[in-house]
PDB file of C-alpha atoms in Angstrom:
ATOM      1  CA  UNK A   1       0.000   0.000   0.000  1.00 73.00           C
ATOM      2  CA  UNK A   2       2.788   2.457   0.893  1.00 77.00           C
ATOM      3  CA  UNK A   3       4.757   1.597  -2.255  1.00 81.00           C
ATOM      4  CA  UNK A   4       1.675   2.076  -4.415  1.00 86.00           C
ATOM      5  CA  UNK A   5       0.777   5.380  -2.763  1.00 85.00           C
ATOM      6  CA  UNK A   6       4.329   6.603  -3.287  1.00 85.00           C
ATOM      7  CA  UNK A   7       4.242   5.443  -6.909  1.00 89.00           C
ATOM      8  CA  UNK A   8       1.063   7.419  -7.483  1.00 92.00           C
ATOM      9  CA  UNK A   9       2.275  10.447  -5.578  1.00 90.00           C
ATOM     10  CA  UNK A  10       6.067  10.645  -5.250  1.00 89.00           C
ATOM     11  CA  UNK A  11       7.016  12.200  -1.944  1.00 88.00           C
ATOM     12  CA  UNK A  12       7.786  15.889  -2.282  1.00 91.00           C
ATOM     13  CA  UNK A  13      10.427  17.673  -0.214  1.00 91.00           C
ATOM     14  CA  UNK A  14       7.768  19.498   1.816  1.00 93.00           C
ATOM     15  CA  UNK A  15       6.323  16.126   2.876  1.00 91.00           C
ATOM     16  CA  UNK A  16       9.589  14.599   4.079  1.00 90.00           C
ATOM     17  CA  UNK A  17      10.501  14.401   7.742  1.00 90.00           C
ATOM     18  CA  UNK A  18      13.253  16.938   8.372  1.00 95.00           C
ATOM     19  CA  UNK A  19      15.426  14.573  10.408  1.00 96.00           C
ATOM     20  CA  UNK A  20      18.366  16.957  10.067  1.00 96.00           C
ATOM     21  CA  UNK A  21      16.511  19.410  12.349  1.00 96.00           C
ATOM     22  CA  UNK A  22      16.289  16.939  15.206  1.00 96.00           C
ATOM     23  CA  UNK A  23      18.568  17.836  18.084  1.00 94.00           C
ATOM     24  CA  UNK A  24      19.634  14.878  20.128  1.00 92.00           C
ATOM     25  CA  UNK A  25      19.935  11.223  19.293  1.00 93.00           C
ATOM     26  CA  UNK A  26      17.916   9.345  16.691  1.00 95.00           C
ATOM     27  CA  UNK A  27      17.754   5.583  16.724  1.00 96.00           C
ATOM     28  CA  UNK A  28      16.244   4.080  13.608  1.00 97.00           C
ATOM     29  CA  UNK A  29      15.010   0.516  14.202  1.00 97.00           C
ATOM     30  CA  UNK A  30      13.545  -1.798  11.587  1.00 97.00           C
ATOM     31  CA  UNK A  31      13.427  -5.294  10.165  1.00 97.00           C
ATOM     32  CA  UNK A  32      13.725  -6.327   6.542  1.00 96.00           C
ATOM     33  CA  UNK A  33      10.803  -8.729   6.993  1.00 95.00           C
ATOM     34  CA  UNK A  34       8.332  -6.026   8.088  1.00 93.00           C
ATOM     35  CA  UNK A  35       5.350  -6.754   5.839  1.00 89.00           C
ATOM     36  CA  UNK A  36       3.140  -3.906   7.061  1.00 87.00           C
ATOM     37  CA  UNK A  37       5.375  -1.213   5.606  1.00 88.00           C
ATOM     38  CA  UNK A  38       8.867  -1.023   4.140  1.00 90.00           C
ATOM     39  CA  UNK A  39      10.511   0.200   7.322  1.00 93.00           C
ATOM     40  CA  UNK A  40      14.068  -0.269   6.116  1.00 96.00           C
ATOM     41  CA  UNK A  41      13.436   1.680   2.910  1.00 94.00           C
ATOM     42  CA  UNK A  42      12.381   4.698   4.967  1.00 94.00           C
ATOM     43  CA  UNK A  43      15.236   4.250   7.439  1.00 96.00           C
ATOM     44  CA  UNK A  44      17.705   4.202   4.549  1.00 97.00           C
ATOM     45  CA  UNK A  45      16.051   7.291   3.070  1.00 95.00           C
ATOM     46  CA  UNK A  46      16.385   9.212   6.340  1.00 96.00           C
ATOM     47  CA  UNK A  47      19.974   8.016   6.867  1.00 97.00           C
ATOM     48  CA  UNK A  48      20.882   9.142   3.354  1.00 96.00           C
ATOM     49  CA  UNK A  49      19.272  12.506   4.076  1.00 96.00           C
ATOM     50  CA  UNK A  50      21.424  12.902   7.184  1.00 97.00           C
ATOM     51  CA  UNK A  51      24.535  12.023   5.175  1.00 96.00           C
ATOM     52  CA  UNK A  52      23.671  14.722   2.610  1.00 97.00           C
ATOM     53  CA  UNK A  53      22.670  17.567   4.910  1.00 96.00           C
ATOM     54  CA  UNK A  54      24.347  19.345   7.836  1.00 97.00           C
ATOM     55  CA  UNK A  55      22.953  18.305  11.207  1.00 97.00           C
ATOM     56  CA  UNK A  56      23.875  18.184  14.882  1.00 96.00           C
ATOM     57  CA  UNK A  57      22.013  15.031  15.827  1.00 94.00           C
ATOM     58  CA  UNK A  58      23.651  11.685  16.416  1.00 93.00           C
ATOM     59  CA  UNK A  59      21.997   8.834  14.568  1.00 95.00           C
ATOM     60  CA  UNK A  60      22.222   5.109  15.031  1.00 95.00           C
ATOM     61  CA  UNK A  61      20.685   2.593  12.653  1.00 96.00           C
ATOM     62  CA  UNK A  62      19.548  -0.857  13.747  1.00 97.00           C
ATOM     63  CA  UNK A  63      18.345  -2.922  10.794  1.00 97.00           C
ATOM     64  CA  UNK A  64      17.663  -6.608  11.262  1.00 97.00           C
ATOM     65  CA  UNK A  65      16.882  -9.380   8.810  1.00 97.00           C
ATOM     66  CA  UNK A  66      14.153 -10.854  11.026  1.00 96.00           C
ATOM     67  CA  UNK A  67      11.975  -9.109  13.564  1.00 94.00           C
ATOM     68  CA  UNK A  68       8.629  -8.563  11.811  1.00 93.00           C
ATOM     69  CA  UNK A  69       6.735  -5.325  12.341  1.00 91.00           C
ATOM     70  CA  UNK A  70       7.069  -5.894  16.104  1.00 87.00           C
ATOM     71  CA  UNK A  71      10.650  -4.680  16.517  1.00 91.00           C
ATOM     72  CA  UNK A  72       9.939  -3.633  20.064  1.00 89.00           C
ATOM     73  CA  UNK A  73      12.516  -4.256  22.762  1.00 91.00           C
ATOM     74  CA  UNK A  74      11.780  -7.653  24.307  1.00 91.00           C
ATOM     75  CA  UNK A  75      11.095  -6.110  27.740  1.00 90.00           C
ATOM     76  CA  UNK A  76       8.591  -3.658  26.223  1.00 90.00           C
ATOM     77  CA  UNK A  77       6.766  -6.432  24.375  1.00 87.00           C
ATOM     78  CA  UNK A  78       6.591  -8.434  27.625  1.00 87.00           C
ATOM     79  CA  UNK A  79       5.199  -5.368  29.405  1.00 88.00           C
ATOM     80  CA  UNK A  80       2.579  -4.733  26.717  1.00 86.00           C
ATOM     81  CA  UNK A  81       1.649  -8.428  26.374  1.00 82.00           C
ATOM     82  CA  UNK A  82       2.760 -10.230  29.553  1.00 84.00           C
ATOM     83  CA  UNK A  83       1.482 -13.640  28.500  1.00 85.00           C
ATOM     84  CA  UNK A  84       1.894 -15.128  25.034  1.00 80.00           C
ATOM     85  CA  UNK A  85       3.781 -12.301  23.337  1.00 80.00           C
ATOM     86  CA  UNK A  86       6.015 -14.733  21.415  1.00 80.00           C
ATOM     87  CA  UNK A  87       2.953 -16.715  20.370  1.00 81.00           C
ATOM     88  CA  UNK A  88       1.247 -13.525  19.174  1.00 84.00           C
ATOM     89  CA  UNK A  89       4.205 -12.678  16.930  1.00 86.00           C
ATOM     90  CA  UNK A  90       4.145 -16.203  15.481  1.00 86.00           C
ATOM     91  CA  UNK A  91       0.397 -16.025  14.854  1.00 85.00           C
ATOM     92  CA  UNK A  92       0.439 -12.571  13.275  1.00 87.00           C
ATOM     93  CA  UNK A  93       3.487 -12.797  11.027  1.00 89.00           C
ATOM     94  CA  UNK A  94       4.758 -15.485   8.665  1.00 89.00           C
ATOM     95  CA  UNK A  95       8.398 -14.756   9.513  1.00 90.00           C
ATOM     96  CA  UNK A  96       7.431 -14.892  13.179  1.00 90.00           C
ATOM     97  CA  UNK A  97       6.431 -18.519  12.560  1.00 91.00           C
ATOM     98  CA  UNK A  98       9.371 -19.353  10.316  1.00 94.00           C
ATOM     99  CA  UNK A  99      12.074 -17.561  12.330  1.00 93.00           C
ATOM    100  CA  UNK A 100      10.825 -17.303  15.931  1.00 93.00           C
ATOM    101  CA  UNK A 101      14.305 -17.548  17.470  1.00 94.00           C
ATOM    102  CA  UNK A 102      15.757 -14.912  15.138  1.00 95.00           C
ATOM    103  CA  UNK A 103      12.814 -12.570  15.802  1.00 93.00           C
ATOM    104  CA  UNK A 104      13.181 -12.991  19.552  1.00 93.00           C
ATOM    105  CA  UNK A 105      16.948 -12.471  19.334  1.00 96.00           C
ATOM    106  CA  UNK A 106      16.302  -9.256  17.404  1.00 96.00           C
ATOM    107  CA  UNK A 107      14.015  -8.003  20.193  1.00 94.00           C
ATOM    108  CA  UNK A 108      16.599  -8.940  22.826  1.00 95.00           C
ATOM    109  CA  UNK A 109      19.348  -7.174  20.882  1.00 97.00           C
ATOM    110  CA  UNK A 110      17.209  -4.054  20.467  1.00 96.00           C
ATOM    111  CA  UNK A 111      16.429  -4.138  24.182  1.00 96.00           C
ATOM    112  CA  UNK A 112      20.115  -4.145  25.084  1.00 96.00           C
ATOM    113  CA  UNK A 113      21.160  -1.500  22.560  1.00 96.00           C
ATOM    114  CA  UNK A 114      18.331   0.890  23.415  1.00 94.00           C
ATOM    115  CA  UNK A 115      18.933   0.436  27.149  1.00 93.00           C
ATOM    116  CA  UNK A 116      22.650   1.234  26.706  1.00 94.00           C
ATOM    117  CA  UNK A 117      21.821   4.237  24.539  1.00 92.00           C
ATOM    118  CA  UNK A 118      19.411   5.614  27.146  1.00 88.00           C
ATOM    119  CA  UNK A 119      21.956   5.084  29.917  1.00 91.00           C
ATOM    120  CA  UNK A 120      24.661   6.839  27.866  1.00 89.00           C
ATOM    121  CA  UNK A 121      22.293   9.736  27.244  1.00 82.00           C
TER     122      UNK A 121
END
């Protein structure tokens, strides 16, 4: 749906998120197997924008092969869905069924990296 909408109406400069104006730290997180929208395409677009324009923000990019649309930190997912969160991911997403260990490892990795980033901040 997003690809088709962008094909029909290419994104204009005025519609783009001005990530270069963000002051602070940006952490882009996405998974290649996100079937709800092409997260990594947009992350790459924003990263490229930061490379091309002057900015003062610090950016970190976390792109994973498997993680589905639910690339939440594992602790956050457990807080939101205390019972059966892993089962929910497997039921909702094909890659969640096919790669449950990789998806969980992605969430654990995100949890650790975001926690360290917050502590460093």
